[in-house]
Short mmCIF file of C-alpha atoms in Angstrom, two decimals:
data_model
loop_
_atom_site.label_atom_id
_atom_site.label_comp_id
_atom_site.label_asym_id
_atom_site.label_seq_id
_atom_site.Cartn_x
_atom_site.Cartn_y
_atom_site.Cartn_z
CA ALA O 19 33.61 9.58 10.50
CA GLY O 20 31.42 12.40 9.25
CA ALA O 21 33.74 13.18 6.33
CA ASP O 22 33.86 9.52 5.33
CA GLU O 23 30.06 9.30 5.46
CA GLU O 24 29.75 12.15 2.99
CA ARG O 25 32.60 10.85 0.83
CA TYR O 26 30.95 7.44 0.39
CA PHE O 27 27.36 8.77 0.29
CA LEU O 28 26.47 6.70 3.36
CA PRO O 29 23.44 8.81 4.37
CA LYS O 30 21.93 8.07 0.96
CA MET O 31 23.28 4.58 0.29
CA VAL O 32 22.66 3.18 3.80
CA GLY O 33 20.55 5.68 5.71
CA MET O 34 17.77 6.16 3.16
CA PRO O 35 16.94 2.43 2.73
CA ALA O 36 16.80 2.08 6.52
CA GLU O 37 14.49 5.09 6.79
CA ILE O 38 12.21 3.62 4.12
CA CYS O 39 12.10 0.36 6.07
CA HIS O 40 11.11 2.27 9.18
CA SER O 41 8.35 4.06 7.25
CA VAL O 42 7.03 0.80 5.79
CA THR O 43 6.90 -0.85 9.21
CA CYS O 44 5.08 2.10 10.80
CA PHE O 45 2.69 2.22 7.84
CA LEU O 46 1.78 -1.46 8.07
CA THR O 47 1.61 -1.80 11.86
CA GLY O 48 -0.34 1.44 12.09
CA GLY O 49 -3.29 -0.10 10.27
CA VAL O 50 -3.44 2.60 7.60
CA LEU O 51 -4.76 0.19 4.98
CA ASP O 52 -7.56 -0.82 7.35
CA LYS O 53 -8.54 2.80 7.93
CA PHE O 54 -8.50 3.59 4.20
CA PRO O 55 -9.80 0.47 2.42
CA ARG O 56 -9.43 1.96 -1.08
CA LEU O 57 -5.83 3.09 -0.61
CA LYS O 58 -2.93 1.57 -2.54
CA VAL O 59 0.68 2.48 -1.83
CA CYS O 60 4.04 1.96 -3.50
CA PHE O 61 7.34 2.39 -1.65
CA ALA O 62 10.44 3.35 -3.60
CA HIS O 63 13.81 1.59 -3.70
CA GLY O 64 12.36 -1.89 -3.25
CA ALA O 65 10.75 -0.85 0.08
CA GLY O 66 14.23 -0.11 1.43
CA THR O 67 15.68 -2.75 3.70
CA PHE O 68 12.22 -4.00 4.69
CA PRO O 69 12.22 -7.19 2.57
CA TYR O 70 15.57 -8.18 4.08
CA VAL O 71 14.66 -7.56 7.75
CA ARG O 72 11.05 -8.70 7.44
CA GLY O 73 11.75 -12.10 8.99
CA HIS O 74 13.60 -10.46 11.87
CA LEU O 75 10.72 -8.05 12.38
CA GLU O 76 8.01 -10.73 12.36
CA HIS O 77 10.04 -12.94 14.70
CA GLY O 78 10.67 -10.07 17.11
CA LEU O 79 7.01 -9.04 17.19
CA THR O 80 5.93 -12.63 17.83
CA PHE O 81 8.50 -13.75 20.39
CA GLY O 82 9.84 -10.46 21.75
CA ARG O 83 9.47 -9.09 25.22
CA HIS O 84 5.99 -7.68 24.66
CA ASN O 85 4.67 -10.49 22.41
CA LEU O 86 2.92 -8.09 20.02
CA HIS O 87 0.54 -10.45 18.26
CA ASP O 88 -1.76 -7.56 17.41
CA ALA O 89 1.05 -5.95 15.39
CA ILE O 90 1.64 -9.19 13.48
CA GLU O 91 -2.09 -9.47 12.78
CA THR O 92 -1.98 -5.95 11.34
CA LEU O 93 1.28 -6.46 9.46
CA ALA O 94 0.39 -9.59 7.49
CA PRO O 95 -2.93 -8.44 5.99
CA GLY O 96 -1.26 -5.23 4.86
CA LEU O 97 1.37 -7.18 2.97
CA TYR O 98 -1.01 -9.66 1.40
CA SER O 99 -3.95 -7.37 0.64
CA GLY O 100 -2.85 -6.70 -2.95
CA ARG O 101 -2.53 -2.99 -2.14
CA PHE O 102 1.10 -2.81 -0.99
CA PHE O 103 3.57 -2.33 -3.87
CA CYS O 104 7.24 -1.44 -4.16
CA ASP O 105 9.45 -0.53 -7.09
CA SER O 106 12.38 -2.45 -8.52
CA ILE O 107 15.27 -0.07 -7.74
CA VAL O 108 17.68 -2.37 -5.90
CA HIS O 109 20.58 -2.31 -8.44
CA SER O 110 21.62 -5.97 -8.56
CA GLN O 111 20.36 -9.24 -9.93
CA GLU O 112 20.60 -11.01 -6.58
CA ALA O 113 18.69 -8.27 -4.77
CA THR O 114 16.06 -8.09 -7.51
CA GLU O 115 15.45 -11.83 -7.47
CA PHE O 116 15.15 -11.81 -3.69
CA LEU O 117 12.76 -8.85 -3.83
CA LEU O 118 10.50 -10.60 -6.36
CA LYS O 119 10.45 -13.73 -4.22
CA SER O 120 9.96 -12.10 -0.82
CA MET O 121 7.46 -9.41 -1.82
CA SER O 122 5.85 -11.36 -4.71
CA GLU O 123 6.49 -10.66 -8.37
CA ASP O 124 2.89 -9.43 -8.59
CA MET O 125 3.64 -6.46 -6.30
CA VAL O 126 6.86 -5.05 -7.80
CA VAL O 127 6.72 -2.29 -10.42
CA PHE O 128 9.50 -0.93 -12.58
CA GLY O 129 11.49 1.93 -11.10
CA SER O 130 14.63 3.80 -12.05
CA ASP O 131 16.94 6.48 -10.69
CA TYR O 132 17.41 7.77 -14.23
CA PRO O 133 18.36 10.51 -15.11
CA HIS O 134 20.51 10.55 -11.97
CA PRO O 135 23.93 8.86 -12.19
CA LEU O 136 22.71 5.81 -10.26
CA GLY O 137 19.99 5.14 -12.84
CA HIS O 138 20.37 1.45 -13.64
CA GLY O 139 23.86 1.69 -15.12
CA ALA O 140 23.13 4.83 -17.10
CA ASN O 141 25.88 5.61 -19.58
CA ARG O 142 27.34 9.09 -19.84
CA LEU O 143 27.76 10.37 -23.39
CA PRO O 144 30.68 12.64 -24.46
CA ASP O 145 28.40 15.68 -24.18
CA GLY O 146 27.67 14.82 -20.56
CA LYS O 147 24.15 13.50 -21.08
CA LEU O 148 23.08 10.25 -19.44
CA VAL O 149 21.46 7.50 -21.46
CA SER O 150 19.51 4.76 -19.69
CA PRO O 151 20.01 1.26 -21.13
CA ASP O 152 17.06 -0.68 -22.44
CA TYR O 153 15.10 -2.35 -19.67
CA LYS O 154 15.34 -5.70 -21.45
CA THR O 155 19.09 -5.43 -21.02
CA VAL O 156 18.79 -4.42 -17.37
CA TYR O 157 16.46 -7.32 -16.56
CA SER O 158 17.68 -9.85 -19.11
CA TYR O 159 17.80 -12.53 -16.40
CA LEU O 160 14.04 -12.38 -15.72
CA GLU O 161 11.54 -14.68 -17.36
CA ALA O 162 9.29 -13.05 -19.95
CA SER O 163 6.16 -13.45 -17.80
CA THR O 164 7.85 -11.82 -14.79
CA LEU O 165 9.26 -9.01 -16.91
CA ASP O 166 5.80 -8.31 -18.30
CA LYS O 167 4.43 -7.93 -14.78
CA VAL O 168 7.23 -5.65 -13.59
CA MET O 169 7.19 -3.47 -16.71
CA GLY O 170 3.44 -2.98 -17.04
CA THR O 171 0.83 -5.29 -15.60
CA ASN O 172 1.61 -4.56 -11.95
CA ALA O 173 1.66 -0.80 -12.51
CA LEU O 174 -1.72 -1.04 -14.19
CA ARG O 175 -3.12 -2.80 -11.14
CA LEU O 176 -1.50 -0.25 -8.85
CA LEU O 177 -3.01 2.70 -10.73
CA THR O 178 -6.48 1.21 -11.22
CA PRO O 179 -8.72 2.71 -8.52
CA ILE O 180 -10.56 0.42 -6.16
CA GLU O 181 -14.26 0.85 -6.76
CA GLN O 182 -16.33 2.46 -4.06
CA PRO O 183 -18.55 -0.23 -2.53
CA ALA O 184 -22.23 0.32 -3.15
CA PRO O 185 -24.11 1.53 -0.07
CA ALA O 186 -26.41 -1.00 1.55
CA PRO O 187 -30.08 -0.39 0.75
CA PRO O 188 -32.21 0.84 3.64
CA PRO O 189 -34.34 -1.84 5.34
CA ALA O 190 -37.88 -1.99 3.99
CA PRO O 191 -40.81 -2.14 6.43
CA SER O 192 -42.98 -5.23 6.23
CA ALA O 193 -46.76 -5.23 5.94
CA GLU O 194 -47.06 -5.26 9.74
CA GLY O 195 -44.93 -2.12 10.04
CA VAL O 196 -41.91 -4.00 11.36
CA VAL O 197 -38.39 -3.30 10.07
CA GLU O 198 -35.93 -6.17 9.87
CA ALA O 199 -32.41 -5.07 10.87
CA GLU O 200 -29.15 -6.40 9.35
CA ASP O 201 -28.67 -8.80 12.28
CA GLY O 202 -32.08 -10.35 11.69
CA SER O 203 -33.75 -8.70 14.66
CA ALA O 204 -37.03 -6.85 14.17
CA THR O 205 -37.97 -3.46 15.54
CA ALA O 206 -41.24 -1.59 15.32
CA ALA O 207 -41.28 1.03 12.60
CA GLU O 208 -41.75 4.59 13.80
CA GLU O 209 -44.85 6.36 12.61
CA SER O 210 -43.92 8.64 9.75
CA GLU O 211 -46.78 11.05 10.31
CA ALA O 212 -48.33 12.50 13.44
CA VAL O 213 -51.53 14.46 13.77
CA PRO O 214 -50.88 17.88 15.31
CA ALA O 215 -52.55 18.19 18.67
CA ALA O 216 -53.79 21.66 17.88
CA ALA O 217 -55.62 20.37 14.81
CA ALA O 218 -57.28 17.58 16.79
CA ASP O 219 -58.56 19.86 19.58
CA HIS O 220 -59.45 22.92 17.50
CA THR O 221 -63.08 24.14 17.57
CA ALA O 222 -64.43 27.10 15.62
CA PRO O 223 -65.71 30.04 17.72
CA ALA O 224 -69.49 30.42 17.87
CA ALA O 225 -70.98 33.13 15.61
CA ASP O 226 -72.47 36.20 17.33
CA GLY O 227 -76.28 36.42 17.22
CA ALA O 228 -77.93 39.21 15.24
#
């Protein structure tokens, strides 16, 4: 079995997509996007097998033995936050169309294995060099608007940083010296200055008589 696995590249062709799926699932259920609100991420190879087992995963988390609703609540916002991308390296029209439908055509960016032999039907020249075909040929079955997203617009959104939110201004004390908190409650403002006790009690020593 081991020799056949190496002969047919099974660790790469089958194992790697499954490992990517595992990574995606851990990433989303781990709440990483919640902990880092400015983070965007893009998983290679069409997010592995994740798009194709996503329904199985969501069903199992909802109706499985442990009924992990908290995991589902973490999973869905991660997918629909506009910060989870994947590339288009799935190597077939049927898989590409399914990927664009299941993960949204707004979240898929162009990817290629070129210059490796698997690179989107790369052609080998007589001198041994590989030439990648034009992307319009590779994705000739896509509508122009979808192709524009995959080939540029989505990548631009992926690489555009999320702006740092402006810090909230500090609460201003009112005329009565009361500070209004964010929840609407009011607290007495602390005195900003205090008179040193030593200064208040200090008396100059009496001068000696002549």
